[in-house]
Amino acid sequence: MRLPLLGALVCCALMAWQHCAAEAAKARHFKWEISNMFWSPDCEEKVVIGINGQFPGPTIRARAGDTIHVQLKNALHTEGVVIHWHGIRQIGTPWADGTAAISQCAINPEETFTYRFVVDKPGTYFYHGHYGMQRAAGLYGSLIVDVAEGEEEPFKYDGELNLLLSDWYHESIHTQMVALSSKPFRWIGEPQSLLINGRGQFNCSLAAAHTPGANQCAAAAVNTQCAPVVFPVQPNKTYRLRVASTTSLASLNLAVGNHKLTVVEADGNYVDPFVVDDVDLYSGDSYSVLLTTDQDTSSNYWVSVGVRGRQPKTAPALAVLNYRPNRASKLPAVAPPVTPAWDDYDHSKAFTYRIRARAGTAPPPATADRRIELLNTQNKMDGHTKWSINNVSMVLPATPYLGSLKMGLKSTLAAARPAETFSRGYDVKLPPPNPNTTVGDNVYVLAHNTTVDVVLQNANALSRNVSEVHPWHLHGHDFWVLGYGDGAYRGDAADEARLNLRDPPLRNTAVIFPYGWTMLRFVADNPGVWAFHCHIEPHLHMGMGVIFAEAVDLVGKVPNEAVSCGATATALMAGGHV
């Protein structure tokens, strides 16, 4: 018995920095059924997509290194479904990324599919539907990954609050998709409500006493599905607020009355702590902020979420920070924080530019092997309005890219390689000189372990003096945000001087400001096929995205059930394998 004991001691000694993580990690099993159901997110009853009769879906909580097993049954009557685990890199399991037509087939009605993947690092994440516009129909939930057993966060706090932010439309996603695809184009407009943890109030104000002419929220007092969210806290404690935005359209701003916020984590990566009055969140962002309950203990305080980046036609969402032992129903005596002006981009940039990596974060490679420059434009195609990248609007195929590339089914891909740059003479301040576009698969093939720079360039839309905010999300990776610039990217000495190679933050979602550019750097070290797209649902639906395929030949055996559709299904029936 001494040799096994000695071996165990040696194992723990050699792997002390991991605390024998392989032995401590757990498998966490979930059984979900996705279905349509009636719900009242903002006190107006509508059809939502729920999980196990819940909206939002159940929160997944795990530790770094754990394996998640989600047995998912599709109980929707007429459409497929997939779940994307936003921010989880899916190292070694690209088929579990949950992107329809990219990493897997849609799960058909009455079918069951099991997602298995490792949550490899701690952080604040979420999950959501990635088929059609199902995220906008309520298919989302929180995914929280704590540090591995025996590890500690690099900051201290006494308690934790979870805020999953979203926007809500009263029109069904099917109506929205038809409108976006119509000729002539019908814009879906701004959302009717903002939600905090799936709850909001339409056409009324919790803070009516401070808002002349505003309606009281009588329905919210009796309907638990839209009742105000209350966050109970104890005085003189520090709380970690885990905040994520899964909005369909809206960019948001979060503030807590009379309280400062210290930003400590962004997209599952630690950042150099900094103190702010409010936090901007773009769709796909997640943050951890620390809040100390050091205000007047006889009062409660408003948690306020308002619209940024678009002229707001949606009322702010409000929740109550309830200083115990005050009653939860005791409304704050002071009016809610005022959201910064929607077009105050200096405010937005000041916040975004302060996000730097915490000391000890791996720095980016000093140079890149390849640069891909992506110009975002709004265009027309046969009378339809599209969003395009380098004048190509992305369409997804019947055969998932992961399966078709793994099996070498070249016929499923476009013959032409997508453009890797755009004209240096392009005037980003004017509508496109060529308003027409075409469609394509936008698949960029990346060599394994190469370092890739991506320049995201924003431009004017079809209408003059219109340039929108675009938050871009990369699947399968984190990237370093090297820098931002105003106007057209030129790649000259002035642009290079704006780059930060010393302590750029690691993110999985980055914003491009109107008429500006953002540069990212990542290492193509995760074999698979990965979506890279604007996280605004209407923009992705209208074609704003590309695909990165890297070292697909190194991907392990892909489960047949992930890719048994389209041309891949035919090949499998003929005796092929993935």
Short mmCIF file of N, CA and C in Angstrom, two decimals, residues 219-305:
data_model
loop_
_atom_site.label_atom_id
_atom_site.label_comp_id
_atom_site.label_asym_id
_atom_site.label_seq_id
_atom_site.Cartn_x
_atom_site.Cartn_y
_atom_site.Cartn_z
N ALA A 219 -49.96 46.29 -11.85
CA ALA A 219 -49.91 44.88 -12.24
C ALA A 219 -48.71 44.17 -11.62
N ALA A 220 -47.61 44.90 -11.48
CA ALA A 220 -46.40 44.29 -10.94
C ALA A 220 -46.54 43.93 -9.47
N ALA A 221 -47.49 44.56 -8.81
CA ALA A 221 -47.67 44.28 -7.38
C ALA A 221 -48.32 42.92 -7.15
N VAL A 222 -49.02 42.40 -8.16
CA VAL A 222 -49.75 41.15 -7.97
C VAL A 222 -49.25 40.03 -8.87
N ASN A 223 -48.44 40.35 -9.87
CA ASN A 223 -47.95 39.35 -10.82
C ASN A 223 -46.49 39.06 -10.51
N THR A 224 -46.21 37.89 -9.98
CA THR A 224 -44.84 37.56 -9.58
C THR A 224 -43.89 37.47 -10.77
N GLN A 225 -44.44 37.24 -11.98
CA GLN A 225 -43.58 37.12 -13.15
C GLN A 225 -42.96 38.44 -13.55
N CYS A 226 -43.56 39.55 -13.14
CA CYS A 226 -43.00 40.86 -13.48
C CYS A 226 -42.81 41.73 -12.25
N ALA A 227 -42.89 41.14 -11.07
CA ALA A 227 -42.70 41.91 -9.84
C ALA A 227 -41.30 42.51 -9.81
N PRO A 228 -41.14 43.67 -9.21
CA PRO A 228 -39.81 44.30 -9.17
C PRO A 228 -38.77 43.37 -8.54
N VAL A 229 -37.59 43.37 -9.14
CA VAL A 229 -36.49 42.59 -8.58
C VAL A 229 -35.94 43.32 -7.37
N VAL A 230 -35.73 42.58 -6.29
CA VAL A 230 -35.20 43.14 -5.05
C VAL A 230 -33.90 42.41 -4.71
N PHE A 231 -32.85 43.19 -4.48
CA PHE A 231 -31.56 42.61 -4.11
C PHE A 231 -31.30 42.93 -2.63
N PRO A 232 -31.50 41.95 -1.74
CA PRO A 232 -31.26 42.21 -0.32
C PRO A 232 -29.78 42.24 0.01
N VAL A 233 -29.36 43.23 0.78
CA VAL A 233 -27.97 43.36 1.18
C VAL A 233 -27.90 43.77 2.65
N GLN A 234 -26.77 43.50 3.25
CA GLN A 234 -26.49 43.95 4.61
C GLN A 234 -25.60 45.19 4.55
N PRO A 235 -25.81 46.14 5.45
CA PRO A 235 -24.97 47.34 5.44
C PRO A 235 -23.50 47.01 5.70
N ASN A 236 -22.64 47.86 5.15
CA ASN A 236 -21.20 47.81 5.39
C ASN A 236 -20.58 46.47 4.97
N LYS A 237 -21.05 45.97 3.84
CA LYS A 237 -20.48 44.77 3.25
C LYS A 237 -20.10 45.07 1.80
N THR A 238 -19.27 44.22 1.22
CA THR A 238 -18.90 44.34 -0.19
C THR A 238 -19.53 43.20 -0.96
N TYR A 239 -20.22 43.55 -2.05
CA TYR A 239 -20.92 42.57 -2.87
C TYR A 239 -20.33 42.53 -4.27
N ARG A 240 -20.25 41.33 -4.79
CA ARG A 240 -19.87 41.16 -6.19
C ARG A 240 -21.15 41.11 -7.03
N LEU A 241 -21.28 42.08 -7.93
CA LEU A 241 -22.41 42.07 -8.86
C LEU A 241 -21.92 41.43 -10.16
N ARG A 242 -22.47 40.26 -10.47
CA ARG A 242 -22.18 39.62 -11.76
C ARG A 242 -23.24 40.11 -12.74
N VAL A 243 -22.80 40.82 -13.77
CA VAL A 243 -23.72 41.47 -14.69
C VAL A 243 -23.43 41.00 -16.11
N ALA A 244 -24.46 40.57 -16.83
CA ALA A 244 -24.30 40.15 -18.22
C ALA A 244 -25.45 40.70 -19.05
N SER A 245 -25.15 41.03 -20.30
CA SER A 245 -26.17 41.56 -21.21
C SER A 245 -26.42 40.58 -22.35
N THR A 246 -27.66 40.09 -22.43
CA THR A 246 -28.06 39.21 -23.52
C THR A 246 -29.11 39.89 -24.40
N THR A 247 -29.03 41.23 -24.48
CA THR A 247 -30.03 41.98 -25.24
C THR A 247 -30.04 41.58 -26.71
N SER A 248 -31.20 41.76 -27.31
CA SER A 248 -31.33 41.55 -28.74
C SER A 248 -30.80 42.74 -29.52
N LEU A 249 -31.04 43.95 -29.03
CA LEU A 249 -30.66 45.16 -29.74
C LEU A 249 -29.95 46.18 -28.85
N ALA A 250 -30.49 46.44 -27.67
CA ALA A 250 -30.11 47.61 -26.89
C ALA A 250 -28.73 47.49 -26.28
N SER A 251 -27.98 48.61 -26.35
CA SER A 251 -26.81 48.81 -25.50
C SER A 251 -27.30 49.44 -24.20
N LEU A 252 -26.66 49.10 -23.10
CA LEU A 252 -27.21 49.45 -21.79
C LEU A 252 -26.19 50.20 -20.94
N ASN A 253 -26.72 50.83 -19.90
CA ASN A 253 -25.90 51.47 -18.89
C ASN A 253 -26.47 51.12 -17.52
N LEU A 254 -25.62 50.65 -16.64
CA LEU A 254 -26.01 50.23 -15.28
C LEU A 254 -25.46 51.20 -14.25
N ALA A 255 -26.32 51.62 -13.34
CA ALA A 255 -25.89 52.46 -12.23
C ALA A 255 -26.69 52.08 -10.99
N VAL A 256 -26.10 52.30 -9.82
CA VAL A 256 -26.77 52.06 -8.53
C VAL A 256 -26.73 53.37 -7.75
N GLY A 257 -27.88 53.87 -7.38
CA GLY A 257 -27.97 55.17 -6.73
C GLY A 257 -27.01 55.33 -5.58
N ASN A 258 -26.23 56.43 -5.60
CA ASN A 258 -25.31 56.83 -4.52
C ASN A 258 -24.13 55.86 -4.31
N HIS A 259 -23.96 54.87 -5.15
CA HIS A 259 -22.91 53.88 -4.95
C HIS A 259 -21.89 53.90 -6.08
N LYS A 260 -20.63 53.76 -5.72
CA LYS A 260 -19.56 53.59 -6.69
C LYS A 260 -19.46 52.10 -7.04
N LEU A 261 -18.93 51.84 -8.24
CA LEU A 261 -18.76 50.46 -8.71
C LEU A 261 -17.30 50.26 -9.11
N THR A 262 -16.73 49.16 -8.64
CA THR A 262 -15.34 48.83 -8.98
C THR A 262 -15.33 47.66 -9.93
N VAL A 263 -14.87 47.86 -11.16
CA VAL A 263 -14.85 46.82 -12.18
C VAL A 263 -13.65 45.92 -11.96
N VAL A 264 -13.89 44.60 -11.87
CA VAL A 264 -12.80 43.66 -11.57
C VAL A 264 -12.72 42.50 -12.57
N GLU A 265 -13.77 42.28 -13.36
CA GLU A 265 -13.75 41.16 -14.31
C GLU A 265 -14.54 41.57 -15.55
N ALA A 266 -14.05 41.14 -16.72
CA ALA A 266 -14.77 41.37 -17.96
C ALA A 266 -14.69 40.11 -18.80
N ASP A 267 -15.84 39.56 -19.18
CA ASP A 267 -15.92 38.37 -20.05
C ASP A 267 -15.09 37.20 -19.52
N GLY A 268 -15.11 37.01 -18.21
CA GLY A 268 -14.39 35.86 -17.65
C GLY A 268 -12.91 36.07 -17.49
N ASN A 269 -12.44 37.31 -17.57
CA ASN A 269 -11.01 37.62 -17.40
C ASN A 269 -10.86 38.76 -16.40
N TYR A 270 -9.88 38.64 -15.52
CA TYR A 270 -9.67 39.67 -14.52
C TYR A 270 -9.08 40.93 -15.17
N VAL A 271 -9.52 42.09 -14.67
CA VAL A 271 -9.02 43.35 -15.19
C VAL A 271 -8.42 44.15 -14.03
N ASP A 272 -7.58 45.11 -14.39
CA ASP A 272 -7.02 46.01 -13.40
C ASP A 272 -8.17 46.81 -12.80
N PRO A 273 -8.43 46.68 -11.50
CA PRO A 273 -9.63 47.30 -10.92
C PRO A 273 -9.67 48.81 -11.13
N PHE A 274 -10.86 49.33 -11.45
CA PHE A 274 -11.04 50.78 -11.54
C PHE A 274 -12.46 51.12 -11.11
N VAL A 275 -12.62 52.33 -10.62
CA VAL A 275 -13.87 52.76 -9.99
C VAL A 275 -14.64 53.68 -10.95
N VAL A 276 -15.95 53.44 -11.06
CA VAL A 276 -16.80 54.24 -11.94
C VAL A 276 -18.13 54.52 -11.26
N ASP A 277 -18.88 55.45 -11.82
CA ASP A 277 -20.24 55.72 -11.37
C ASP A 277 -21.25 54.82 -12.06
N ASP A 278 -20.93 54.37 -13.28
CA ASP A 278 -21.86 53.55 -14.05
C ASP A 278 -21.06 52.71 -15.03
N VAL A 279 -21.71 51.68 -15.57
CA VAL A 279 -21.05 50.72 -16.45
C VAL A 279 -21.85 50.61 -17.75
N ASP A 280 -21.18 50.76 -18.89
CA ASP A 280 -21.80 50.50 -20.18
C ASP A 280 -21.69 49.02 -20.50
N LEU A 281 -22.78 48.43 -20.98
CA LEU A 281 -22.78 47.02 -21.39
C LEU A 281 -23.38 46.93 -22.78
N TYR A 282 -22.62 46.31 -23.68
CA TYR A 282 -23.12 46.03 -25.02
C TYR A 282 -23.56 44.57 -25.06
N SER A 283 -24.42 44.26 -26.00
CA SER A 283 -24.93 42.88 -26.08
C SER A 283 -23.78 41.90 -26.18
N GLY A 284 -23.77 40.92 -25.28
CA GLY A 284 -22.70 39.93 -25.23
C GLY A 284 -21.68 40.19 -24.15
N ASP A 285 -21.69 41.38 -23.55
CA ASP A 285 -20.73 41.71 -22.49
C ASP A 285 -21.10 41.05 -21.18
N SER A 286 -20.09 40.78 -20.36
CA SER A 286 -20.33 40.41 -18.96
C SER A 286 -19.24 41.03 -18.11
N TYR A 287 -19.61 41.43 -16.90
CA TYR A 287 -18.69 42.07 -15.97
C TYR A 287 -18.95 41.58 -14.55
N SER A 288 -17.92 41.68 -13.74
CA SER A 288 -18.09 41.65 -12.29
C SER A 288 -17.67 43.00 -11.75
N VAL A 289 -18.54 43.58 -10.91
CA VAL A 289 -18.22 44.85 -10.26
C VAL A 289 -18.45 44.69 -8.77
N LEU A 290 -17.61 45.35 -8.00
CA LEU A 290 -17.76 45.32 -6.54
C LEU A 290 -18.49 46.57 -6.07
N LEU A 291 -19.42 46.37 -5.15
CA LEU A 291 -20.22 47.45 -4.58
C LEU A 291 -20.17 47.33 -3.07
N THR A 292 -19.85 48.43 -2.40
CA THR A 292 -19.81 48.44 -0.94
C THR A 292 -21.05 49.17 -0.41
N THR A 293 -21.76 48.53 0.49
CA THR A 293 -23.01 49.10 1.04
C THR A 293 -22.67 50.05 2.18
N ASP A 294 -22.14 51.22 1.80
CA ASP A 294 -21.65 52.19 2.79
C ASP A 294 -22.50 53.45 2.84
N GLN A 295 -23.75 53.36 2.37
CA GLN A 295 -24.63 54.53 2.36
C GLN A 295 -25.57 54.51 3.56
N ASP A 296 -26.46 55.49 3.62
CA ASP A 296 -27.41 55.63 4.72
C ASP A 296 -28.21 54.33 4.87
N THR A 297 -28.07 53.70 6.01
CA THR A 297 -28.69 52.38 6.21
C THR A 297 -30.20 52.44 6.39
N SER A 298 -30.76 53.63 6.51
CA SER A 298 -32.21 53.72 6.67
C SER A 298 -32.93 53.77 5.32
N SER A 299 -32.15 53.77 4.22
CA SER A 299 -32.74 53.91 2.89
C SER A 299 -32.49 52.67 2.04
N ASN A 300 -33.33 52.49 1.05
CA ASN A 300 -33.06 51.58 -0.06
C ASN A 300 -32.61 52.42 -1.26
N TYR A 301 -32.09 51.77 -2.30
CA TYR A 301 -31.51 52.50 -3.43
C TYR A 301 -31.92 51.85 -4.74
N TRP A 302 -32.01 52.69 -5.80
CA TRP A 302 -32.38 52.18 -7.10
C TRP A 302 -31.20 51.55 -7.83
N VAL A 303 -31.44 50.41 -8.44
CA VAL A 303 -30.56 49.86 -9.47
C VAL A 303 -31.22 50.22 -10.79
N SER A 304 -30.53 50.97 -11.63
CA SER A 304 -31.14 51.51 -12.84
C SER A 304 -30.38 51.03 -14.08
N VAL A 305 -31.13 50.62 -15.10
CA VAL A 305 -30.56 50.17 -16.37
C VAL A 305 -31.25 50.93 -17.50
#
